[in-house]
mmCIF file of C-alpha atoms and ligand atoms in Angstrom:
data_model
loop_
_atom_site.group_PDB
_atom_site.id
_atom_site.type_symbol
_atom_site.label_atom_id
_atom_site.label_comp_id
_atom_site.label_asym_id
_atom_site.label_seq_id
_atom_site.Cartn_x
_atom_site.Cartn_y
_atom_site.Cartn_z
ATOM 1 C CA UNK A 26 -17.567 -17.944 6.927
ATOM 2 C CA UNK A 27 -16.624 -17.142 3.225
ATOM 3 C CA UNK A 28 -13.669 -18.675 1.911
ATOM 4 C CA UNK A 29 -11.577 -17.055 -0.730
ATOM 5 C CA UNK A 30 -8.945 -18.970 -2.706
ATOM 6 C CA UNK A 31 -5.423 -18.015 -2.539
ATOM 7 C CA UNK A 32 -2.196 -19.168 -4.519
ATOM 8 C CA UNK A 33 -0.029 -20.656 -1.993
ATOM 9 C CA UNK A 34 3.252 -22.453 -2.978
ATOM 10 C CA UNK A 35 2.176 -23.536 -6.184
ATOM 11 C CA UNK A 36 -1.499 -24.425 -5.311
ATOM 12 C CA UNK A 37 -4.917 -22.712 -5.192
ATOM 13 C CA UNK A 38 -6.190 -23.604 -1.767
ATOM 14 C CA UNK A 39 -8.957 -21.988 0.593
ATOM 15 C CA UNK A 40 -7.406 -18.799 2.417
ATOM 16 C CA UNK A 41 -7.710 -20.486 5.712
ATOM 17 C CA UNK A 42 -5.654 -23.393 4.937
ATOM 18 C CA UNK A 43 -2.758 -21.198 3.827
ATOM 19 C CA UNK A 44 -0.169 -21.057 6.701
ATOM 20 C CA UNK A 45 3.238 -19.822 6.910
ATOM 21 C CA UNK A 46 5.483 -21.842 8.996
ATOM 22 C CA UNK A 47 6.702 -20.718 12.374
ATOM 23 C CA UNK A 48 10.291 -21.548 11.082
ATOM 24 C CA UNK A 49 9.795 -19.197 8.033
ATOM 25 C CA UNK A 50 12.391 -16.521 7.665
ATOM 26 C CA UNK A 51 9.458 -14.129 7.181
ATOM 27 C CA UNK A 52 8.617 -14.705 11.017
ATOM 28 C CA UNK A 53 12.529 -14.973 12.226
ATOM 29 C CA UNK A 54 13.732 -11.777 10.380
ATOM 30 C CA UNK A 55 10.817 -9.982 8.698
ATOM 31 C CA UNK A 56 12.428 -11.466 5.635
ATOM 32 C CA UNK A 57 9.806 -11.019 3.106
ATOM 33 C CA UNK A 58 8.744 -8.920 0.346
ATOM 34 C CA UNK A 59 5.254 -7.864 -0.473
ATOM 35 C CA UNK A 60 3.185 -5.830 -2.656
ATOM 36 C CA UNK A 61 -0.437 -4.458 -2.672
ATOM 37 C CA UNK A 62 -2.078 -3.710 -5.732
ATOM 38 C CA UNK A 63 -5.741 -2.828 -6.197
ATOM 39 C CA UNK A 64 -8.362 -3.234 -9.012
ATOM 40 C CA UNK A 65 -10.393 -0.744 -10.431
ATOM 41 C CA UNK A 66 -13.699 -2.132 -12.246
ATOM 42 C CA UNK A 67 -11.923 -5.397 -11.236
ATOM 43 C CA UNK A 68 -9.060 -5.047 -13.403
ATOM 44 C CA UNK A 69 -5.691 -4.910 -11.564
ATOM 45 C CA UNK A 70 -4.106 -1.137 -11.608
ATOM 46 C CA UNK A 71 -0.361 -1.024 -12.698
ATOM 47 C CA UNK A 72 0.040 -4.715 -11.644
ATOM 48 C CA UNK A 73 3.291 -4.804 -13.944
ATOM 49 C CA UNK A 74 4.775 -1.719 -12.053
ATOM 50 C CA UNK A 75 3.789 -3.499 -8.749
ATOM 51 C CA UNK A 76 5.515 -6.763 -9.844
ATOM 52 C CA UNK A 77 8.808 -4.867 -11.041
ATOM 53 C CA UNK A 78 8.816 -3.355 -7.546
ATOM 54 C CA UNK A 79 8.279 -6.869 -6.026
ATOM 55 C CA UNK A 80 11.099 -8.474 -8.103
ATOM 56 C CA UNK A 81 13.515 -5.372 -7.162
ATOM 57 C CA UNK A 82 12.666 -5.940 -3.616
ATOM 58 C CA UNK A 83 13.635 -9.564 -4.003
ATOM 59 C CA UNK A 84 16.614 -8.815 -5.749
ATOM 60 C CA UNK A 85 17.732 -6.812 -2.698
ATOM 61 C CA UNK A 86 16.676 -9.709 -0.443
ATOM 62 C CA UNK A 87 18.457 -12.117 -2.605
ATOM 63 C CA UNK A 88 15.259 -14.275 -2.875
ATOM 64 C CA UNK A 89 14.825 -16.309 -6.085
ATOM 65 C CA UNK A 90 10.863 -17.033 -5.869
ATOM 66 C CA UNK A 91 11.117 -19.576 -8.475
ATOM 67 C CA UNK A 92 8.665 -17.844 -10.879
ATOM 68 C CA UNK A 93 9.259 -15.312 -13.645
ATOM 69 C CA UNK A 94 7.666 -12.073 -13.414
ATOM 70 C CA UNK A 95 5.476 -13.235 -16.307
ATOM 71 C CA UNK A 96 4.369 -16.482 -14.739
ATOM 72 C CA UNK A 97 3.758 -14.190 -11.397
ATOM 73 C CA UNK A 98 1.682 -12.041 -13.467
ATOM 74 C CA UNK A 99 -0.515 -14.854 -15.134
ATOM 75 C CA UNK A 100 -0.919 -16.785 -11.662
ATOM 76 C CA UNK A 101 -1.932 -13.327 -9.935
ATOM 77 C CA UNK A 102 -4.706 -12.751 -12.596
ATOM 78 C CA UNK A 103 -5.797 -16.520 -12.063
ATOM 79 C CA UNK A 104 -6.058 -15.786 -8.504
ATOM 80 C CA UNK A 105 -8.164 -13.073 -9.041
ATOM 81 C CA UNK A 106 -10.349 -14.465 -11.506
ATOM 82 C CA UNK A 107 -10.914 -17.514 -9.296
ATOM 83 C CA UNK A 108 -12.172 -14.988 -6.510
ATOM 84 C CA UNK A 109 -14.364 -12.461 -8.726
ATOM 85 C CA UNK A 110 -17.413 -14.662 -8.783
ATOM 86 C CA UNK A 111 -17.776 -14.504 -4.959
ATOM 87 C CA UNK A 112 -18.693 -10.749 -4.742
ATOM 88 C CA UNK A 113 -20.953 -8.806 -6.885
ATOM 89 C CA UNK A 114 -19.610 -7.365 -10.269
ATOM 90 C CA UNK A 115 -19.331 -3.709 -8.426
ATOM 91 C CA UNK A 116 -16.632 -4.866 -5.845
ATOM 92 C CA UNK A 117 -13.252 -4.151 -6.287
ATOM 93 C CA UNK A 118 -10.360 -6.085 -4.726
ATOM 94 C CA UNK A 119 -7.054 -5.678 -3.102
ATOM 95 C CA UNK A 120 -4.306 -8.290 -4.261
ATOM 96 C CA UNK A 121 -1.414 -8.974 -1.936
ATOM 97 C CA UNK A 122 1.749 -10.758 -3.072
ATOM 98 C CA UNK A 123 4.082 -11.964 0.051
ATOM 99 C CA UNK A 124 7.237 -13.866 -0.813
ATOM 100 C CA UNK A 125 9.726 -15.010 1.721
ATOM 101 C CA UNK A 126 12.900 -17.165 1.679
ATOM 102 C CA UNK A 127 10.834 -19.857 3.283
ATOM 103 C CA UNK A 128 11.721 -21.898 6.459
ATOM 104 C CA UNK A 129 15.253 -21.473 7.620
ATOM 105 C CA UNK A 130 17.648 -24.152 6.611
ATOM 106 C CA UNK A 131 18.510 -25.102 10.250
ATOM 107 C CA UNK A 132 14.817 -26.485 10.672
ATOM 108 C CA UNK A 133 14.957 -28.118 7.427
ATOM 109 C CA UNK A 134 13.960 -31.792 9.255
ATOM 110 C CA UNK A 135 10.905 -30.444 10.326
ATOM 111 C CA UNK A 136 9.563 -30.436 6.388
ATOM 112 C CA UNK A 137 8.902 -33.764 4.621
ATOM 113 C CA UNK A 138 9.880 -31.674 1.088
ATOM 114 C CA UNK A 139 13.224 -29.680 0.447
ATOM 115 C CA UNK A 140 12.728 -26.318 1.530
ATOM 116 C CA UNK A 141 11.614 -23.628 -0.822
ATOM 117 C CA UNK A 142 10.432 -19.851 -0.894
ATOM 118 C CA UNK A 143 7.121 -19.306 0.576
ATOM 119 C CA UNK A 144 5.197 -17.514 -2.189
ATOM 120 C CA UNK A 145 1.385 -16.623 -1.688
ATOM 121 C CA UNK A 146 -1.075 -14.257 -3.246
ATOM 122 C CA UNK A 147 -4.476 -13.410 -1.711
ATOM 123 C CA UNK A 148 -7.374 -11.411 -2.885
ATOM 124 C CA UNK A 149 -9.601 -9.382 -0.518
ATOM 125 C CA UNK A 150 -12.831 -7.327 -1.285
ATOM 126 C CA UNK A 151 -12.019 -3.641 -0.759
ATOM 127 C CA UNK A 152 -15.384 -3.442 1.163
ATOM 128 C CA UNK A 153 -13.691 -3.679 4.236
ATOM 129 C CA UNK A 154 -10.621 -1.328 3.886
ATOM 130 C CA UNK A 155 -12.458 1.293 1.889
ATOM 131 C CA UNK A 156 -15.886 1.199 3.737
ATOM 132 C CA UNK A 157 -13.752 2.086 6.816
ATOM 133 C CA UNK A 158 -11.829 4.454 4.983
ATOM 134 C CA UNK A 159 -14.676 6.320 3.374
ATOM 135 C CA UNK A 160 -15.082 9.309 6.093
ATOM 136 C CA UNK A 161 -11.391 10.279 5.674
ATOM 137 C CA UNK A 162 -12.164 11.352 2.003
ATOM 138 C CA UNK A 163 -14.320 14.154 3.295
ATOM 139 C CA UNK A 164 -12.717 14.673 6.821
ATOM 140 C CA UNK A 165 -9.017 14.373 5.488
ATOM 141 C CA UNK A 166 -6.356 13.339 7.896
ATOM 142 C CA UNK A 167 -4.464 14.643 10.750
ATOM 143 C CA UNK A 168 -0.564 14.169 10.158
ATOM 144 C CA UNK A 169 2.037 14.321 12.978
ATOM 145 C CA UNK A 170 5.678 13.655 13.518
ATOM 146 C CA UNK A 171 6.488 10.524 15.657
ATOM 147 C CA UNK A 172 9.624 10.190 17.804
ATOM 148 C CA UNK A 173 10.335 7.039 15.487
ATOM 149 C CA UNK A 174 12.516 8.200 12.611
ATOM 150 C CA UNK A 175 12.585 6.491 9.101
ATOM 151 C CA UNK A 176 15.145 3.844 8.584
ATOM 152 C CA UNK A 177 17.702 5.503 6.170
ATOM 153 C CA UNK A 178 18.875 3.886 3.047
ATOM 154 C CA UNK A 179 22.102 3.028 4.069
ATOM 155 C CA UNK A 180 21.018 0.800 6.872
ATOM 156 C CA UNK A 181 18.111 -0.841 4.970
ATOM 157 C CA UNK A 182 16.613 0.682 1.617
ATOM 158 C CA UNK A 183 13.085 1.721 2.294
ATOM 159 C CA UNK A 184 12.621 1.424 -1.738
ATOM 160 C CA UNK A 185 12.297 -2.495 -1.111
ATOM 161 C CA UNK A 186 8.713 -3.100 0.187
ATOM 162 C CA UNK A 187 9.548 -5.759 2.958
ATOM 163 C CA UNK A 188 7.675 -7.060 6.131
ATOM 164 C CA UNK A 189 10.307 -5.872 8.136
ATOM 165 C CA UNK A 190 8.109 -2.815 9.584
ATOM 166 C CA UNK A 191 8.449 -2.464 13.194
ATOM 167 C CA UNK A 192 9.486 1.199 12.799
ATOM 168 C CA UNK A 193 6.324 1.723 11.007
ATOM 169 C CA UNK A 194 4.234 0.220 13.717
ATOM 170 C CA UNK A 195 5.979 2.056 16.444
ATOM 171 C CA UNK A 196 5.290 5.468 14.516
ATOM 172 C CA UNK A 197 1.649 4.276 14.324
ATOM 173 C CA UNK A 198 1.618 3.584 18.054
ATOM 174 C CA UNK A 199 3.143 6.915 19.037
ATOM 175 C CA UNK A 200 0.908 8.611 16.552
ATOM 176 C CA UNK A 201 -2.061 7.152 18.340
ATOM 177 C CA UNK A 202 -0.972 8.519 21.541
ATOM 178 C CA UNK A 203 -1.029 12.068 20.202
ATOM 179 C CA UNK A 204 -4.442 11.634 19.310
ATOM 180 C CA UNK A 205 -6.776 9.029 17.803
ATOM 181 C CA UNK A 206 -6.726 8.572 14.307
ATOM 182 C CA UNK A 207 -3.543 10.630 13.674
ATOM 183 C CA UNK A 208 -1.150 9.740 10.715
ATOM 184 C CA UNK A 209 2.387 9.572 11.555
ATOM 185 C CA UNK A 210 5.179 10.994 8.829
ATOM 186 C CA UNK A 211 8.441 9.896 9.487
ATOM 187 C CA UNK A 212 11.521 12.098 9.437
ATOM 188 C CA UNK A 213 14.767 10.698 7.908
ATOM 189 C CA UNK A 214 18.058 11.088 9.843
ATOM 190 C CA UNK A 215 18.321 14.724 8.402
ATOM 191 C CA UNK A 216 15.085 15.937 9.553
ATOM 192 C CA UNK A 217 13.458 15.623 6.148
ATOM 193 C CA UNK A 218 9.825 14.285 5.583
ATOM 194 C CA UNK A 219 10.318 10.857 4.560
ATOM 195 C CA UNK A 220 6.764 8.932 4.353
ATOM 196 C CA UNK A 221 3.912 7.615 6.300
ATOM 197 C CA UNK A 222 3.813 3.614 7.257
ATOM 198 C CA UNK A 223 1.827 3.168 4.132
ATOM 199 C CA UNK A 224 1.905 6.232 2.287
ATOM 200 C CA UNK A 225 3.927 9.044 0.361
ATOM 201 C CA UNK A 226 3.453 12.586 1.117
ATOM 202 C CA UNK A 227 2.997 15.862 -1.135
ATOM 203 C CA UNK A 228 2.795 19.405 -0.200
ATOM 204 C CA UNK A 229 1.427 22.235 -2.479
ATOM 205 C CA UNK A 230 2.991 25.827 -2.062
ATOM 206 C CA UNK A 231 2.319 28.589 -4.469
ATOM 207 C CA UNK A 232 0.935 26.371 -7.384
ATOM 208 C CA UNK A 233 3.799 23.959 -7.247
ATOM 209 C CA UNK A 234 3.638 20.336 -6.065
ATOM 210 C CA UNK A 235 6.694 19.383 -3.816
ATOM 211 C CA UNK A 236 7.441 15.692 -2.647
ATOM 212 C CA UNK A 237 10.407 14.159 -1.131
ATOM 213 C CA UNK A 238 13.249 13.071 -2.863
ATOM 214 C CA UNK A 239 13.445 9.368 -3.886
ATOM 215 C CA UNK A 240 15.908 8.539 -1.154
ATOM 216 C CA UNK A 241 14.565 7.048 2.015
ATOM 217 C CA UNK A 242 11.193 6.438 0.844
ATOM 218 C CA UNK A 243 9.099 3.676 -0.960
ATOM 219 C CA UNK A 244 8.564 4.718 -4.587
ATOM 220 C CA UNK A 245 5.106 4.320 -4.460
ATOM 221 C CA UNK A 246 3.183 3.471 -7.570
ATOM 222 C CA UNK A 247 0.382 6.049 -6.484
ATOM 223 C CA UNK A 248 3.219 8.744 -6.088
ATOM 224 C CA UNK A 249 4.314 8.088 -9.736
ATOM 225 C CA UNK A 250 0.927 8.165 -10.919
ATOM 226 C CA UNK A 251 0.277 11.447 -9.196
ATOM 227 C CA UNK A 252 3.348 12.864 -10.468
ATOM 228 C CA UNK A 253 2.582 11.920 -14.043
ATOM 229 C CA UNK A 254 -1.186 13.421 -13.685
ATOM 230 C CA UNK A 255 0.136 16.707 -12.491
ATOM 231 C CA UNK A 256 2.625 17.032 -15.150
ATOM 232 C CA UNK A 257 -0.443 16.061 -17.615
ATOM 233 C CA UNK A 258 -2.641 18.806 -16.119
ATOM 234 C CA UNK A 259 0.625 21.181 -16.461
ATOM 235 C CA UNK A 260 1.030 21.532 -12.828
ATOM 236 C CA UNK A 261 4.928 21.694 -11.928
ATOM 237 C CA UNK A 262 6.096 18.890 -9.600
ATOM 238 C CA UNK A 263 9.570 19.179 -7.965
ATOM 239 C CA UNK A 264 11.301 16.420 -5.681
ATOM 240 C CA UNK A 265 13.176 17.954 -2.996
ATOM 241 C CA UNK A 266 14.166 17.922 0.810
ATOM 242 C CA UNK A 267 11.128 18.884 2.805
ATOM 243 C CA UNK A 268 11.160 19.625 6.522
ATOM 244 C CA UNK A 269 8.521 20.525 9.238
ATOM 245 C CA UNK A 270 8.867 24.106 8.172
ATOM 246 C CA UNK A 271 7.740 23.506 4.688
ATOM 247 C CA UNK A 272 4.778 21.207 5.733
ATOM 248 C CA UNK A 273 3.593 23.935 8.188
ATOM 249 C CA UNK A 274 3.670 26.741 5.651
ATOM 250 C CA UNK A 275 2.282 24.436 2.834
ATOM 251 C CA UNK A 276 -0.975 25.564 1.211
ATOM 252 C CA UNK A 277 -2.130 21.861 0.892
ATOM 253 C CA UNK A 278 -0.872 18.582 2.033
ATOM 254 C CA UNK A 279 -2.077 15.303 0.613
ATOM 255 C CA UNK A 280 -0.821 11.500 0.859
ATOM 256 C CA UNK A 281 -0.938 8.912 -1.951
ATOM 257 C CA UNK A 282 -1.345 4.876 -1.597
ATOM 258 C CA UNK A 283 -2.832 2.177 -3.722
ATOM 259 C CA UNK A 284 -5.896 1.502 -1.599
ATOM 260 C CA UNK A 285 -7.276 4.879 -1.588
ATOM 261 C CA UNK A 286 -5.262 6.814 -4.101
ATOM 262 C CA UNK A 287 -4.996 9.965 -2.396
ATOM 263 C CA UNK A 288 -6.276 12.061 0.734
ATOM 264 C CA UNK A 289 -5.869 15.389 1.838
ATOM 265 C CA UNK A 290 -4.674 16.632 5.360
ATOM 266 C CA UNK A 291 -6.641 18.807 7.438
ATOM 267 C CA UNK A 292 -4.013 19.298 9.894
ATOM 268 C CA UNK A 293 -0.239 19.039 10.362
ATOM 269 C CA UNK A 294 1.332 18.943 13.723
ATOM 270 C CA UNK A 295 -2.114 20.194 14.970
ATOM 271 C CA UNK A 296 -1.932 23.419 12.835
ATOM 272 C CA UNK A 297 -4.651 23.647 10.098
ATOM 273 C CA UNK A 298 -3.331 23.350 6.626
ATOM 274 C CA UNK A 299 -4.801 26.077 4.082
ATOM 275 C CA UNK A 300 -8.583 26.011 4.547
ATOM 276 C CA UNK A 301 -8.677 22.661 6.205
ATOM 277 C CA UNK A 302 -10.742 21.465 3.259
ATOM 278 C CA UNK A 303 -9.510 19.772 -0.071
ATOM 279 C CA UNK A 304 -7.330 22.322 -1.863
ATOM 280 C CA UNK A 305 -7.752 23.044 -5.522
ATOM 281 C CA UNK A 306 -4.843 21.213 -6.731
ATOM 282 C CA UNK A 307 -5.656 18.297 -4.821
ATOM 283 C CA UNK A 308 -9.139 18.402 -6.222
ATOM 284 C CA UNK A 309 -7.890 18.689 -9.890
ATOM 285 C CA UNK A 310 -5.894 15.688 -9.054
ATOM 286 C CA UNK A 311 -8.478 13.698 -7.366
ATOM 287 C CA UNK A 312 -10.605 14.232 -10.735
ATOM 288 C CA UNK A 313 -7.987 13.385 -12.920
ATOM 289 C CA UNK A 314 -7.191 10.229 -10.857
ATOM 290 C CA UNK A 315 -11.041 9.239 -10.928
ATOM 291 C CA UNK A 316 -10.919 9.816 -14.749
ATOM 292 C CA UNK A 317 -7.621 7.795 -15.208
ATOM 293 C CA UNK A 318 -9.200 4.795 -13.328
ATOM 294 C CA UNK A 319 -12.643 4.736 -14.674
ATOM 295 C CA UNK A 320 -14.181 4.592 -11.160
ATOM 296 C CA UNK A 321 -15.344 7.360 -8.811
ATOM 297 C CA UNK A 322 -13.688 5.749 -5.797
ATOM 298 C CA UNK A 323 -14.910 8.192 -3.424
ATOM 299 C CA UNK A 324 -18.391 7.528 -4.234
ATOM 300 C CA UNK A 325 -17.615 3.711 -4.198
ATOM 301 C CA UNK A 326 -15.880 3.969 -0.828
ATOM 302 C CA UNK A 327 -18.943 5.725 0.563
ATOM 303 C CA UNK A 328 -21.157 2.886 -1.013
ATOM 304 C CA UNK A 329 -19.055 0.268 0.646
ATOM 305 C CA UNK A 330 -19.262 2.016 3.953
ATOM 306 C CA UNK A 331 -23.232 1.479 3.681
ATOM 307 C CA UNK A 332 -22.858 -2.272 2.498
ATOM 308 C CA UNK A 333 -20.093 -2.944 5.274
ATOM 309 C CA UNK A 334 -22.360 -4.068 7.968
ATOM 310 C CA UNK A 335 -24.222 -6.359 6.008
ATOM 311 C CA UNK A 336 -21.119 -7.791 4.273
ATOM 312 C CA UNK A 337 -19.699 -8.324 7.778
ATOM 313 C CA UNK A 338 -22.593 -10.203 8.897
ATOM 314 C CA UNK A 339 -22.578 -12.170 5.676
ATOM 315 C CA UNK A 340 -19.146 -13.259 6.249
ATOM 316 C CA UNK A 341 -19.155 -14.087 9.889
ATOM 317 C CA UNK A 342 -21.921 -16.627 9.318
HETATM 318 C C1 PLP B 403 6.245 2.762 3.455
HETATM 319 C C2 PLP B 403 5.535 2.978 2.320
HETATM 320 N N1 PLP B 403 5.212 3.916 1.557
HETATM 321 C C3 PLP B 403 4.464 4.342 0.479
HETATM 322 C C4 PLP B 403 3.459 3.383 0.170
HETATM 323 C C5 PLP B 403 2.596 3.875 -0.870
HETATM 324 O O1 PLP B 403 3.065 3.096 -2.195
HETATM 325 P P1 PLP B 403 1.922 2.592 -3.050
HETATM 326 O O2 PLP B 403 1.573 4.003 -4.082
HETATM 327 O O3 PLP B 403 2.607 1.889 -4.181
HETATM 328 O O4 PLP B 403 0.892 1.852 -2.539
HETATM 329 C C6 PLP B 403 3.309 2.239 0.973
HETATM 330 C C7 PLP B 403 2.397 1.266 0.577
HETATM 331 O O5 PLP B 403 1.971 0.499 1.222
HETATM 332 C C8 PLP B 403 4.034 2.110 1.951
HETATM 333 O O6 PLP B 403 4.035 0.823 2.458
#
């Protein structure tokens, strides 16, 4: 079994030794902020934007992780550098930050040291995630609306990226019951599209890109990148309220997230979107994304899919 190195509460240790206590507030309340960054050509993409969001989430949760953002960035790069030699140079990485308040004070006698926040950074080769995802770049995804609504900002603000994610998991389960591989997009309490459990949604109508207002959603780094690229390409973008009606009459629909950047939707609520293939605007954005990050991540995912069985065999040894 291959062991990567993780940063865990001030030390670099093998990943199997990094354990969060059963008394941790993360487990008790889902009281943990996190981030997922990825590399392109083994360089973290928009790391500062991810860390800015992490620190904003921590402010909402009133957690002081004890590290400045500069220190967090330095330690993140060191964690990645310690892991890079364990894979060939064509392997990109996922970088995960998880920060909780630490064990609850009522259990402090269970710990020899004074209680402190739990801070971990782990790196994982993208072969598994993207190898498994690869077919979706070609097939597109099927989006459905689950019974589970989005949590509105006046209850818990979705802009904070936290491990309090039961509503996303319920949405996933409900979508799976609607058909294997379905992707749920949660509606906000007003019936407007919010987001998926790990992605932001975009529609295209008459040459214009539309995406939900930044209210009841996580402000995705990939969402911001997509908006920037669209504007550079001269494609109009509007943040607005969008419902089932707008989605069903869209010419194109696509989703954005850090791991895969963007993927098109083939159907929405069982109805075909446009031609059912990648639309022209999606295609322009996809090419612009590849140019920006300097990696043909679609070809990369296909390559990872081919290598995945051997990679799993190697890691299971
Ligand atoms: C709920 C939710 N929305 C949107 C996103 C997409 O954000 P990003 O593009 O920063 O990965 C994520 C990412 O995990 C998410 O969890």
